[in-house]
Amino acid sequence: MSELDNLVGKPWRKPAFIKRPWLRWALLIGALAYLVAAYMTIDVNWNRVYEGLERGKKFVLAFTSPDFTTRSSDIYEGMLESIIMTIAASVVGIAISIPIALGAARNIAPLPVYMVCRGIIAVSRALQEIIVAILLVAIFGFGPLAGFLTLSFATIGFLSKLLAEDIESMDRVQAEAIKASGARWTQWINYGVQPQVMPRLIGLSIYRVDINFRESAILGLVGAGGIGATLNTAFDRYEYDTAAAILLIIIGIVMALEYLSGVIRARVQ
């Protein structure tokens, strides 16, 4: 037997399209025909493509000389708004996610509570953040309130689902030992469940803070507050040096959050 046979535990056989050359050629010709047909359906304006390449070149070159001073006040206000939105939405979203995650874990929640909490998670995950932001902007108007509510809503769906799955896969021996000692439900959660899922909760929470900050830059494009509005204005005015400065600041903050999350996860574990 070959090395591959030893790995899979049974003799390896060539698929039909490898053994039959005509089938290989048929698949290849079919794939090329599909690509050509797909390309023919695209209405490409090559003049706009050329103009876009020129603008793209200017934007890339702007990273060599980013402008942090001309719009410094706008950048500062937008970045501060994004940071406040991120922190507030993360705190509120995480606080709401924990009880929902407990209710969405089948091994600790009764069926009616489980179904309700799973429904909340499904609704939250079904709606993409930009769609929720557009709806909330239409309801509450332009500003950070719509962005805060959008990020909180997205945090609930993200964190509740992953935390509930972690609770369902926890070690049941420790939890059952706490329950057998006569502990109340709150004591069982505090001493039997919480120690097992706390490292995961901290890691997911930090990761969600990172996501919320990046999403805050996108939500500003639809008027939901944050640095995204300043970035969109810079693009509209063809101020690529200012846009490059904003993007560099965003990259720097995301890298700092990534380093911080690594340090915290290492200490918790």
Coordinates of C-alpha atoms in Angstrom, one line a residue:
M1 CA 0.0 0.0 0.0
S2 CA 1.1 3.6 -0.7
E3 CA 1.6 6.3 1.9
L4 CA -1.7 7.8 0.9
D5 CA -3.4 4.4 1.4
N6 CA -2.0 4.2 4.9
L7 CA -3.3 7.7 5.8
V8 CA -6.9 7.1 4.6
G9 CA -7.0 3.4 5.6
K10 CA -8.1 2.1 2.2
P11 CA -6.7 2.0 -1.3
W12 CA -6.9 5.4 -3.1
R13 CA -8.6 5.4 -6.4
K14 CA -8.4 8.0 -9.1
P15 CA -11.6 10.0 -9.6
A16 CA -13.4 9.4 -12.9
F17 CA -12.4 12.8 -14.4
I18 CA -8.7 11.9 -13.9
K19 CA -8.9 8.4 -15.5
R20 CA -10.9 9.7 -18.5
P21 CA -9.1 12.4 -20.5
W22 CA -12.3 13.3 -22.5
L23 CA -14.1 14.1 -19.3
R24 CA -11.2 16.3 -18.1
W25 CA -11.3 18.2 -21.4
A26 CA -15.1 18.5 -21.2
L27 CA -15.0 20.0 -17.7
L28 CA -12.2 22.4 -18.8
I29 CA -14.0 23.6 -21.9
G30 CA -17.3 23.9 -20.0
A31 CA -15.5 26.1 -17.3
L32 CA -14.0 28.3 -20.0
A33 CA -17.3 28.6 -21.8
Y34 CA -19.0 29.7 -18.6
L35 CA -16.3 32.3 -17.9
V36 CA -16.7 33.7 -21.4
A37 CA -20.5 33.8 -21.1
A38 CA -20.3 35.5 -17.7
Y39 CA -17.8 38.1 -19.0
M40 CA -20.1 38.9 -22.0
T41 CA -23.0 39.7 -19.6
I42 CA -20.9 42.4 -17.8
D43 CA -21.2 45.8 -19.3
V44 CA -17.7 47.2 -18.9
N45 CA -17.0 50.9 -19.5
W46 CA -13.3 50.9 -20.2
N47 CA -13.1 54.7 -20.1
R48 CA -14.3 54.6 -16.5
V49 CA -11.9 51.8 -15.7
Y50 CA -9.0 53.9 -17.0
E51 CA -10.2 56.9 -15.0
G52 CA -10.5 54.7 -11.9
L53 CA -7.0 53.3 -12.3
E54 CA -5.7 56.9 -12.3
R55 CA -7.6 57.8 -9.2
G56 CA -6.5 54.5 -7.6
K57 CA -2.9 55.5 -8.3
K58 CA -3.3 58.8 -6.7
F59 CA -4.9 57.2 -3.6
V60 CA -2.1 54.7 -3.3
L61 CA 0.5 57.4 -3.6
A62 CA -1.3 59.4 -0.9
F63 CA -0.1 56.8 1.7
T64 CA 3.4 58.1 1.1
S65 CA 2.4 61.6 2.4
P66 CA -0.7 61.2 4.6
D67 CA -2.2 64.5 5.9
F68 CA -3.0 64.4 9.6
T69 CA -3.3 68.2 10.1
T70 CA -5.6 69.8 7.6
R71 CA -8.7 67.9 8.9
S72 CA -7.3 67.1 12.3
S73 CA -10.3 68.4 14.2
D74 CA -12.7 66.3 12.0
I75 CA -10.5 63.3 12.3
Y76 CA -10.3 63.6 16.1
E77 CA -14.1 64.1 16.5
G78 CA -14.9 61.2 14.2
M79 CA -12.4 58.9 15.8
L80 CA -13.6 59.8 19.3
E81 CA -17.1 59.1 18.3
S82 CA -16.2 55.7 16.9
I83 CA -14.3 54.8 20.1
I84 CA -17.2 55.8 22.3
M85 CA -19.7 53.9 20.1
T86 CA -17.5 50.9 20.1
I87 CA -17.0 50.8 23.9
A88 CA -20.6 51.6 24.7
A89 CA -22.1 49.1 22.2
S90 CA -19.6 46.4 23.3
V91 CA -20.5 46.8 27.0
V92 CA -24.2 46.8 26.4
G93 CA -24.1 44.0 23.9
I94 CA -22.0 41.7 26.1
A95 CA -24.2 42.4 29.1
I96 CA -27.3 41.4 27.2
S97 CA -25.5 38.5 25.4
I98 CA -24.6 36.6 28.6
P99 CA -28.2 35.8 29.8
I100 CA -29.3 35.1 26.2
A101 CA -26.4 32.7 25.8
L102 CA -27.3 30.9 29.1
G103 CA -30.9 30.6 27.8
A104 CA -29.7 29.4 24.4
A105 CA -27.6 26.5 25.8
R106 CA -29.8 23.4 25.6
N107 CA -28.0 21.6 28.5
I108 CA -28.9 24.2 31.1
A109 CA -32.1 25.9 29.8
P110 CA -35.7 24.6 29.5
L111 CA -37.1 24.2 26.0
P112 CA -39.3 27.3 26.0
V113 CA -36.5 29.6 27.1
Y114 CA -34.1 27.8 24.7
M115 CA -36.4 28.4 21.7
V116 CA -36.9 32.1 22.6
C117 CA -33.2 32.8 23.0
R118 CA -32.3 30.9 19.9
G119 CA -34.9 32.9 18.0
I120 CA -33.3 36.2 19.2
I121 CA -29.9 35.0 18.1
A122 CA -31.3 33.9 14.7
V123 CA -32.9 37.3 14.1
S124 CA -29.8 39.2 15.1
R125 CA -27.5 37.1 12.9
A126 CA -29.9 37.2 9.9
L127 CA -29.7 41.0 9.5
Q128 CA -26.4 42.4 8.3
E129 CA -25.0 45.4 10.2
I130 CA -25.3 47.8 7.3
I131 CA -29.0 46.9 6.7
V132 CA -29.8 47.4 10.4
A133 CA -27.9 50.8 10.4
I134 CA -29.9 52.0 7.4
L135 CA -33.1 51.1 9.1
L136 CA -32.1 52.8 12.4
V137 CA -30.9 55.9 10.6
A138 CA -34.3 56.1 9.0
I139 CA -35.9 55.8 12.4
F140 CA -33.6 57.9 14.7
G141 CA -31.9 60.1 12.1
F142 CA -28.2 60.6 11.4
G143 CA -25.8 60.3 14.3
P144 CA -24.1 57.9 16.7
L145 CA -27.3 56.6 18.3
A146 CA -28.1 54.5 15.2
G147 CA -24.5 53.2 15.1
F148 CA -24.6 52.4 18.8
L149 CA -27.8 50.4 18.5
T150 CA -26.6 48.6 15.4
L151 CA -23.3 47.5 17.0
S152 CA -25.1 46.4 20.2
F153 CA -27.6 44.4 18.1
A154 CA -24.8 42.7 16.1
T155 CA -22.8 41.9 19.3
I156 CA -25.8 40.1 20.8
G157 CA -26.1 37.7 17.8
F158 CA -22.4 37.1 17.6
L159 CA -21.5 36.6 21.2
S160 CA -24.6 34.8 22.3
K161 CA -24.3 32.1 19.7
L162 CA -20.6 31.3 20.3
L163 CA -20.9 31.5 24.1
A164 CA -24.0 29.2 24.0
E165 CA -22.1 26.7 21.9
D166 CA -19.2 26.8 24.4
I167 CA -21.6 26.2 27.3
E168 CA -23.1 23.2 25.5
S169 CA -19.7 21.7 25.0
M170 CA -18.4 22.2 28.5
D171 CA -17.3 19.5 30.9
R172 CA -20.4 18.2 32.5
V173 CA -18.6 16.4 35.4
Q174 CA -17.7 19.6 37.1
A175 CA -21.1 21.1 36.7
E176 CA -22.9 17.9 37.9
A177 CA -20.6 17.8 40.9
I178 CA -21.7 21.3 41.9
K179 CA -25.3 20.5 41.4
A180 CA -25.1 17.2 43.4
S181 CA -23.8 19.2 46.4
G182 CA -27.2 20.9 46.7
A183 CA -26.2 24.2 45.1
R184 CA -28.9 26.6 43.9
W185 CA -29.2 27.4 40.2
T186 CA -27.3 30.7 40.6
Q187 CA -24.5 28.9 42.5
W188 CA -24.4 26.2 39.9
I189 CA -23.9 28.7 37.2
N190 CA -21.4 30.7 39.2
Y191 CA -19.2 27.7 40.3
G192 CA -20.0 25.0 37.7
V193 CA -20.4 26.9 34.4
Q194 CA -18.8 30.3 34.8
P195 CA -15.2 29.0 35.5
Q196 CA -15.2 26.9 32.3
V197 CA -16.5 29.5 29.9
M198 CA -14.9 32.7 31.3
P199 CA -11.7 32.5 29.3
R200 CA -13.7 32.0 26.1
L201 CA -16.0 34.8 27.1
I202 CA -13.1 37.2 27.6
G203 CA -11.5 36.2 24.3
L204 CA -14.8 36.6 22.4
S205 CA -15.5 39.9 24.0
I206 CA -12.1 41.4 23.1
Y207 CA -12.5 40.1 19.6
R208 CA -16.0 41.7 19.3
V209 CA -14.6 45.0 20.5
D210 CA -12.1 44.8 17.6
I211 CA -15.0 44.0 15.1
N212 CA -17.2 46.8 16.5
F213 CA -14.5 49.4 16.0
R214 CA -14.0 48.3 12.4
E215 CA -17.7 48.2 11.8
S216 CA -18.1 51.7 13.2
A217 CA -16.0 53.0 10.3
I218 CA -18.3 51.3 7.8
L219 CA -21.5 52.5 9.5
G220 CA -20.5 56.1 9.2
L221 CA -20.8 55.7 5.4
V222 CA -24.6 55.5 5.8
G223 CA -24.8 58.3 8.4
A224 CA -24.6 56.2 11.6
G225 CA -21.8 58.2 13.1
G226 CA -18.2 57.5 13.6
I227 CA -15.0 58.0 11.6
G228 CA -16.7 56.6 8.5
A229 CA -18.5 59.8 7.8
T230 CA -15.2 61.7 7.9
L231 CA -13.6 59.1 5.6
N232 CA -16.5 59.3 3.2
T233 CA -16.3 63.1 3.1
A234 CA -12.5 62.9 2.4
F235 CA -13.2 60.5 -0.6
D236 CA -16.0 62.8 -1.9
R237 CA -13.6 65.8 -1.9
Y238 CA -10.8 63.7 -3.5
E239 CA -8.7 64.4 -0.4
Y240 CA -6.8 61.1 -0.6
D241 CA -4.1 62.3 1.7
T242 CA -6.6 62.8 4.5
A243 CA -8.3 59.5 3.7
A244 CA -4.9 57.8 3.9
A245 CA -4.3 59.4 7.3
I246 CA -7.7 58.1 8.6
L247 CA -7.0 54.6 7.3
L248 CA -3.6 54.5 8.9
I249 CA -5.1 55.5 12.2
I250 CA -7.7 52.8 11.9
I251 CA -5.0 50.2 11.1
G252 CA -2.9 51.4 14.1
I253 CA -5.8 51.1 16.5
V254 CA -6.8 47.7 15.2
M255 CA -3.2 46.4 15.6
A256 CA -3.1 47.8 19.1
L257 CA -6.3 46.0 20.0
E258 CA -5.0 42.8 18.5
Y259 CA -1.8 43.0 20.6
L260 CA -3.9 43.9 23.7
S261 CA -6.2 40.9 23.1
G262 CA -3.3 38.6 22.8
V263 CA -1.8 39.8 26.1
I264 CA -5.2 39.5 28.0
R265 CA -5.9 36.0 26.6
A266 CA -2.5 34.8 27.6
R267 CA -3.0 36.0 31.2
V268 CA -6.5 34.6 31.4
Q269 CA -5.5 31.2 30.1

